Amino acid sequence: ELRSYKDDKIRFSVDTPATILLLKTSNSSPIFFNALDKSVELSITHPFKTKAILSPGAWTEVTRDGSHNVTAPSLLSVLPATNP
């Protein structure tokens, strides 16, 4: 569980310790999964400032203009291509 996270691309915190999955690709806004059984308030401070409510057991895309639930991303579509 975490309360905050930061690296050179994103910085965020949540209002309660939570298990959060973060998916960030070069061509999309960050997508978060809240693994708790209750909602969590997310505050992003970099690369833009916004707040969002992450629903339990749901994937949420967060943009500078707001947030919305999305279908679970396909793992194969986000993995980088590798040469055997």
PDB file of C-alpha atoms in Angstrom:
ATOM      1  CA  GLU A   1       0.000   0.000   0.000  1.00  0.00           C
ATOM      2  CA  LEU A   2       1.143   3.520  -0.703  1.00  0.00           C
ATOM      3  CA  ARG A   3       0.192   7.087   0.150  1.00  0.00           C
ATOM      4  CA  SER A   4       2.227   8.829  -2.550  1.00  0.00           C
ATOM      5  CA  TYR A   5       4.432   8.213  -5.565  1.00  0.00           C
ATOM      6  CA  LYS A   6       6.773  10.316  -7.664  1.00  0.00           C
ATOM      7  CA  ASP A   7       9.200   9.896 -10.501  1.00  0.00           C
ATOM      8  CA  ASP A   8      10.325  12.167 -13.341  1.00  0.00           C
ATOM      9  CA  LYS A   9       7.032  11.691 -15.252  1.00  0.00           C
ATOM     10  CA  ILE A  10       4.282  11.692 -12.597  1.00  0.00           C
ATOM     11  CA  ARG A  11       3.685  12.695  -8.990  1.00  0.00           C
ATOM     12  CA  PHE A  12       0.531  11.780  -7.059  1.00  0.00           C
ATOM     13  CA  SER A  13      -0.878  11.026  -3.611  1.00  0.00           C
ATOM     14  CA  VAL A  14      -3.998   9.344  -2.261  1.00  0.00           C
ATOM     15  CA  ASP A  15      -6.111  10.218   0.778  1.00  0.00           C
ATOM     16  CA  THR A  16      -5.745   6.791   2.394  1.00  0.00           C
ATOM     17  CA  PRO A  17      -3.122   4.047   2.052  1.00  0.00           C
ATOM     18  CA  ALA A  18      -4.059   2.106  -1.055  1.00  0.00           C
ATOM     19  CA  THR A  19      -2.962  -0.550  -3.498  1.00  0.00           C
ATOM     20  CA  ILE A  20      -2.844   1.294  -6.814  1.00  0.00           C
ATOM     21  CA  LEU A  21      -1.724   0.073 -10.215  1.00  0.00           C
ATOM     22  CA  LEU A  22      -0.520   2.758 -12.614  1.00  0.00           C
ATOM     23  CA  LEU A  23      -0.332   2.328 -16.373  1.00  0.00           C
ATOM     24  CA  LYS A  24       1.392   5.096 -18.299  1.00  0.00           C
ATOM     25  CA  THR A  25       2.209   4.813 -21.969  1.00  0.00           C
ATOM     26  CA  SER A  26       3.821   7.445 -24.146  1.00  0.00           C
ATOM     27  CA  ASN A  27       0.589   8.192 -26.020  1.00  0.00           C
ATOM     28  CA  SER A  28      -2.007   8.206 -23.243  1.00  0.00           C
ATOM     29  CA  SER A  29      -2.978   9.821 -19.988  1.00  0.00           C
ATOM     30  CA  PRO A  30      -2.256   7.845 -16.827  1.00  0.00           C
ATOM     31  CA  ILE A  31      -4.660   5.009 -16.052  1.00  0.00           C
ATOM     32  CA  PHE A  32      -5.067   3.888 -12.437  1.00  0.00           C
ATOM     33  CA  PHE A  33      -6.554   0.740 -10.909  1.00  0.00           C
ATOM     34  CA  ASN A  34      -7.834   0.901  -7.334  1.00  0.00           C
ATOM     35  CA  ALA A  35      -7.488  -2.566  -5.774  1.00  0.00           C
ATOM     36  CA  LEU A  36      -9.284  -1.598  -2.567  1.00  0.00           C
ATOM     37  CA  ASP A  37     -12.942  -2.268  -1.787  1.00  0.00           C
ATOM     38  CA  LYS A  38     -13.619   1.451  -1.241  1.00  0.00           C
ATOM     39  CA  SER A  39     -13.129   4.644  -3.233  1.00  0.00           C
ATOM     40  CA  VAL A  40      -9.862   6.569  -2.997  1.00  0.00           C
ATOM     41  CA  GLU A  41      -9.256  10.260  -3.702  1.00  0.00           C
ATOM     42  CA  LEU A  42      -6.251  10.764  -5.974  1.00  0.00           C
ATOM     43  CA  SER A  43      -4.367  14.068  -6.240  1.00  0.00           C
ATOM     44  CA  ILE A  44      -1.963  14.480  -9.160  1.00  0.00           C
ATOM     45  CA  THR A  45       0.542  17.337  -8.903  1.00  0.00           C
ATOM     46  CA  HIS A  46       2.757  16.565 -11.929  1.00  0.00           C
ATOM     47  CA  PRO A  47       2.649  16.744 -14.979  1.00  0.00           C
ATOM     48  CA  PHE A  48      -0.642  18.580 -14.320  1.00  0.00           C
ATOM     49  CA  LYS A  49      -2.746  19.310 -11.232  1.00  0.00           C
ATOM     50  CA  THR A  50      -6.072  17.564 -10.767  1.00  0.00           C
ATOM     51  CA  LYS A  51      -8.063  15.405  -8.377  1.00  0.00           C
ATOM     52  CA  ALA A  52     -10.068  12.292  -9.128  1.00  0.00           C
ATOM     53  CA  ILE A  53     -12.038   9.644  -7.293  1.00  0.00           C
ATOM     54  CA  LEU A  54     -10.833   6.116  -8.049  1.00  0.00           C
ATOM     55  CA  SER A  55     -13.731   3.696  -7.737  1.00  0.00           C
ATOM     56  CA  PRO A  56     -13.041   0.318  -6.120  1.00  0.00           C
ATOM     57  CA  GLY A  57     -12.000  -2.416  -8.529  1.00  0.00           C
ATOM     58  CA  ALA A  58     -12.093  -0.066 -11.516  1.00  0.00           C
ATOM     59  CA  TRP A  59      -9.639   1.365 -14.056  1.00  0.00           C
ATOM     60  CA  THR A  60      -9.773   5.181 -14.258  1.00  0.00           C
ATOM     61  CA  GLU A  61      -8.109   7.375 -16.867  1.00  0.00           C
ATOM     62  CA  VAL A  62      -7.122  10.766 -15.466  1.00  0.00           C
ATOM     63  CA  THR A  63      -6.526  13.785 -17.683  1.00  0.00           C
ATOM     64  CA  ARG A  64      -6.014  17.455 -16.938  1.00  0.00           C
ATOM     65  CA  ASP A  65      -9.703  17.919 -17.841  1.00  0.00           C
ATOM     66  CA  GLY A  66     -11.115  15.233 -15.534  1.00  0.00           C
ATOM     67  CA  SER A  67     -11.399  11.489 -15.151  1.00  0.00           C
ATOM     68  CA  HIS A  68     -13.541   8.607 -16.362  1.00  0.00           C
ATOM     69  CA  ASN A  69     -13.685   4.854 -15.912  1.00  0.00           C
ATOM     70  CA  VAL A  70     -12.254   2.806 -18.769  1.00  0.00           C
ATOM     71  CA  THR A  71     -12.223  -0.864 -19.675  1.00  0.00           C
ATOM     72  CA  ALA A  72      -9.282  -2.868 -18.393  1.00  0.00           C
ATOM     73  CA  PRO A  73      -6.311  -2.358 -20.709  1.00  0.00           C
ATOM     74  CA  SER A  74      -5.057  -5.317 -22.679  1.00  0.00           C
ATOM     75  CA  LEU A  75      -1.684  -6.283 -21.252  1.00  0.00           C
ATOM     76  CA  LEU A  76      -0.321  -7.309 -24.622  1.00  0.00           C
ATOM     77  CA  SER A  77      -1.083  -3.915 -26.137  1.00  0.00           C
ATOM     78  CA  VAL A  78       1.041  -2.072 -23.556  1.00  0.00           C
ATOM     79  CA  LEU A  79       4.090  -4.311 -23.421  1.00  0.00           C
ATOM     80  CA  PRO A  80       7.020  -3.156 -25.526  1.00  0.00           C
ATOM     81  CA  ALA A  81       7.882  -5.239 -28.562  1.00  0.00           C
ATOM     82  CA  THR A  82      10.945  -7.425 -28.114  1.00  0.00           C
ATOM     83  CA  ASN A  83      13.102  -9.340 -30.515  1.00  0.00           C
ATOM     84  CA  PRO A  84      13.579 -13.023 -29.713  1.00  0.00           C
TER      85      PRO A  84
END
